[in-house]
C-alpha positions in Angstrom: -26.3 67.2 35.2 -23.3 66.2 37.4 -21.7 64.3 34.4 -22.2 67.3 32.2 -20.5 69.6 34.7 -17.6 67.1 35.0 -17.3 67.0 31.2 -17.3 70.8 31.0 -14.6 70.9 33.8 -12.4 68.5 31.9 -12.7 70.4 28.6 -12.0 73.6 30.4 -8.9 72.2 32.1 -7.6 70.9 28.7 -8.2 74.2 27.1 -6.4 75.9 30.0 -3.4 73.5 29.6 -3.2 74.3 25.8 -3.4 78.1 26.5 -0.6 77.9 29.1 1.5 75.8 26.8 1.0 78.2 23.9 2.1 81.1 26.1 5.2 79.2 27.2 6.2 78.1 23.7 5.2 81.1 21.6 8.9 82.0 21.1 10.1 78.4 20.5 10.5 76.7 17.2 7.5 74.6 16.2 9.1 73.0 13.2 12.0 72.7 10.8 12.4 73.0 7.0 13.4 69.7 5.5 12.9 70.4 1.8 13.3 73.8 0.1 13.3 74.3 -3.7 13.3 77.5 -5.7 12.5 80.8 -4.0 10.6 80.3 -0.7 10.3 83.0 1.9 9.3 83.0 5.6 8.0 86.2 7.1 8.1 86.4 10.9 5.4 88.1 13.1 7.7 91.1 13.5 7.8 91.6 9.7 11.3 90.1 9.2 11.6 88.1 6.0 14.1 85.3 5.5 14.8 82.9 2.7 13.8 79.4 3.6 16.6 76.9 3.5 16.9 73.3 4.7 17.3 73.4 8.5 15.6 76.7 9.0 13.3 76.9 12.0 9.6 77.6 11.8 7.7 79.6 14.4 4.1 80.1 15.3 2.7 83.0 13.3 5.1 82.6 10.4 3.9 83.2 6.9 5.4 80.9 4.2 5.3 81.8 0.5 6.6 80.0 -2.5 7.2 81.5 -6.0 6.2 80.1 -9.3 9.1 77.5 -9.1 9.3 77.1 -5.3 8.2 74.4 -2.9 8.8 73.6 0.8 8.5 70.6 3.1 8.2 71.1 6.9 8.4 68.7 9.8 6.5 70.0 12.8 7.2 69.3 16.5 4.6 66.6 16.8 6.2 64.8 13.8 3.4 65.8 11.4 4.7 66.9 8.0 3.4 69.5 5.5 4.4 70.4 1.9 3.4 73.4 -0.1 4.0 73.6 -3.9 4.6 76.5 -6.2 2.8 79.9 -5.9 1.6 79.0 -2.5 0.9 81.0 0.7 0.2 79.8 4.2 0.3 81.0 7.8 1.2 78.8 10.9 -1.8 80.1 12.9 -1.1 77.7 15.8 1.3 74.9 16.7 1.4 73.9 20.3 2.7 70.5 21.4 3.8 69.0 24.7 5.9 65.9 23.9 5.5 64.7 27.5 1.7 64.4 27.4 1.6 64.3 23.5 -1.2 66.9 23.7 -1.5 70.0 21.7 -3.2 71.8 18.9 -2.3 72.7 15.3 -3.9 75.1 12.9 -2.6 76.0 9.4 -4.2 78.6 7.2 -3.6 78.0 3.5 -4.5 81.0 1.4 -3.3 79.5 -1.9 -1.5 76.6 -3.4 -1.3 72.8 -3.7 -0.4 71.0 -0.4 0.0 67.6 1.2 0.2 66.6 4.8 0.7 63.6 7.1 -0.7 63.9 10.6 1.4 63.4 13.7 0.8 63.0 17.4 -1.6 65.9 17.8 -4.2 64.6 15.4 -4.4 61.3 17.4 -5.9 63.1 20.4 -9.0 64.7 18.9 -10.6 65.3 15.4 -10.4 69.1 16.1 -6.9 69.1 17.4 -5.3 69.5 14.0 -7.1 71.6 11.4 -6.3 73.2 8.1 -8.2 76.3 6.9 -8.6 77.4 3.3 -10.6 80.2 1.7 -13.7 78.0 1.5 -13.5 75.4 4.4 -12.0 74.0 7.5 -10.6 70.5 7.5 -10.5 68.4 10.7 -7.9 65.7 10.5 -7.8 62.3 12.3 -4.7 60.1 12.0 -4.1 60.1 8.2 -2.6 61.8 5.2 -4.1 64.0 2.6 -3.8 66.9 0.2 -5.6 69.9 -1.2 -5.5 72.8 -3.5 -6.6 76.3 -2.4 -7.4 79.0 -4.9 -8.7 82.5 -4.2 -11.3 82.5 -7.0 -11.9 79.0 -8.3 -12.8 77.0 -5.2 -10.8 74.4 -3.2 -10.2 70.7 -3.6 -9.4 68.1 -0.9 -8.3 64.5 -1.0 -7.6 61.7 1.5 -4.5 59.5 1.2 -3.4 56.4 3.1 -0.6 57.0 5.6 2.7 56.6 3.7 4.3 54.5 6.4 1.5 52.3 7.9 -0.9 52.3 4.9 -3.8 53.0 7.2 -6.4 55.4 6.0 -8.0 57.6 8.7 -10.5 60.3 7.9 -10.8 64.0 7.3 -13.9 66.1 7.6 -14.3 69.2 5.4 -16.7 71.8 6.7 -18.1 74.9 5.1 -20.6 77.5 6.4 -23.5 75.3 5.3 -22.4 71.7 5.7 -19.7 69.1 5.9 -18.3 66.0 4.1 -16.2 63.2 5.6 -13.7 61.4 3.5 -12.6 57.9 4.7 -11.6 56.0 1.5 -8.1 56.2 -0.1 -7.9 58.9 -2.8 -11.5 60.1 -2.1 -11.8 63.7 -3.2 -14.3 66.5 -2.9 -14.5 70.0 -4.3 -16.0 73.2 -2.8 -17.0 76.2 -4.9 -17.1 78.7 -2.1 -17.6 78.9 1.7 -21.4 79.0 1.3 -21.7 75.8 -0.8 -21.8 72.2 0.2 -18.8 70.0 -0.6 -19.4 68.0 -3.8 -20.2 64.3 -3.7 -16.9 62.5 -3.2 -15.2 60.7 -6.0 -12.2 58.3 -5.9 -9.3 59.5 -8.0 -7.1 56.9 -9.8 -3.4 57.0 -8.7 -2.4 58.6 -11.9 -4.7 61.5 -11.3 -3.5 61.9 -7.8 0.1 62.1 -9.0 -0.8 64.6 -11.7 -2.8 66.9 -9.5 -0.6 66.7 -6.4 2.8 65.8 -7.9 4.7 68.9 -7.1 3.6 68.9 -3.5 4.2 65.2 -3.1 7.8 65.7 -4.4 8.4 68.3 -1.7 7.0 66.2 1.1 9.7 65.3 3.7 10.0 61.6 4.7 7.7 61.1 7.8 9.8 60.8 11.0 9.4 58.0 13.4 6.3 58.5 15.5 
């Protein structure tokens, strides 16, 4: 019982630290645009819309949208990277990071589009510290790279990639309302029809299929910064 209480106290303290950090950094930039092609817009929480350009700052709560020929690559404060290809839409739900303790939390909501990511410092702390949400699932990320395709009507696809710098393959866990699936093999891929269906049995895509499916997002991915 005493150990359980201590564990709860530690978890509560960590949550409190993240909340305080979020309040302190809510008006600070959480990332920067490193790649911008075509027509890409950023809508701030106050409704202001700006055109995305290389060097533009990203803030918590921003909505990022790409048109039929647009794509964007972002480097976040914890050195994680994210790219979104054409006809995409995403919201930076949460990005809180303390470079001193290297603690924080990250949550991206992808409504539509093909995307890729490489995790940074936040994902090293806990499997739930960095998450990506789509219309069908939530993805927990632990020290790796990956990609996905979110669609409003035709289900979502998720793939695991090796880290482009170290070559190490971590894992991602994709969870729906009724179950979950962990990917831990390079190019392993699963598909989800809707939020009330199980992820499909994983398959391993050949490199050619990965490039064909994720090519536009891979092309927009910024070079990973030094960790």
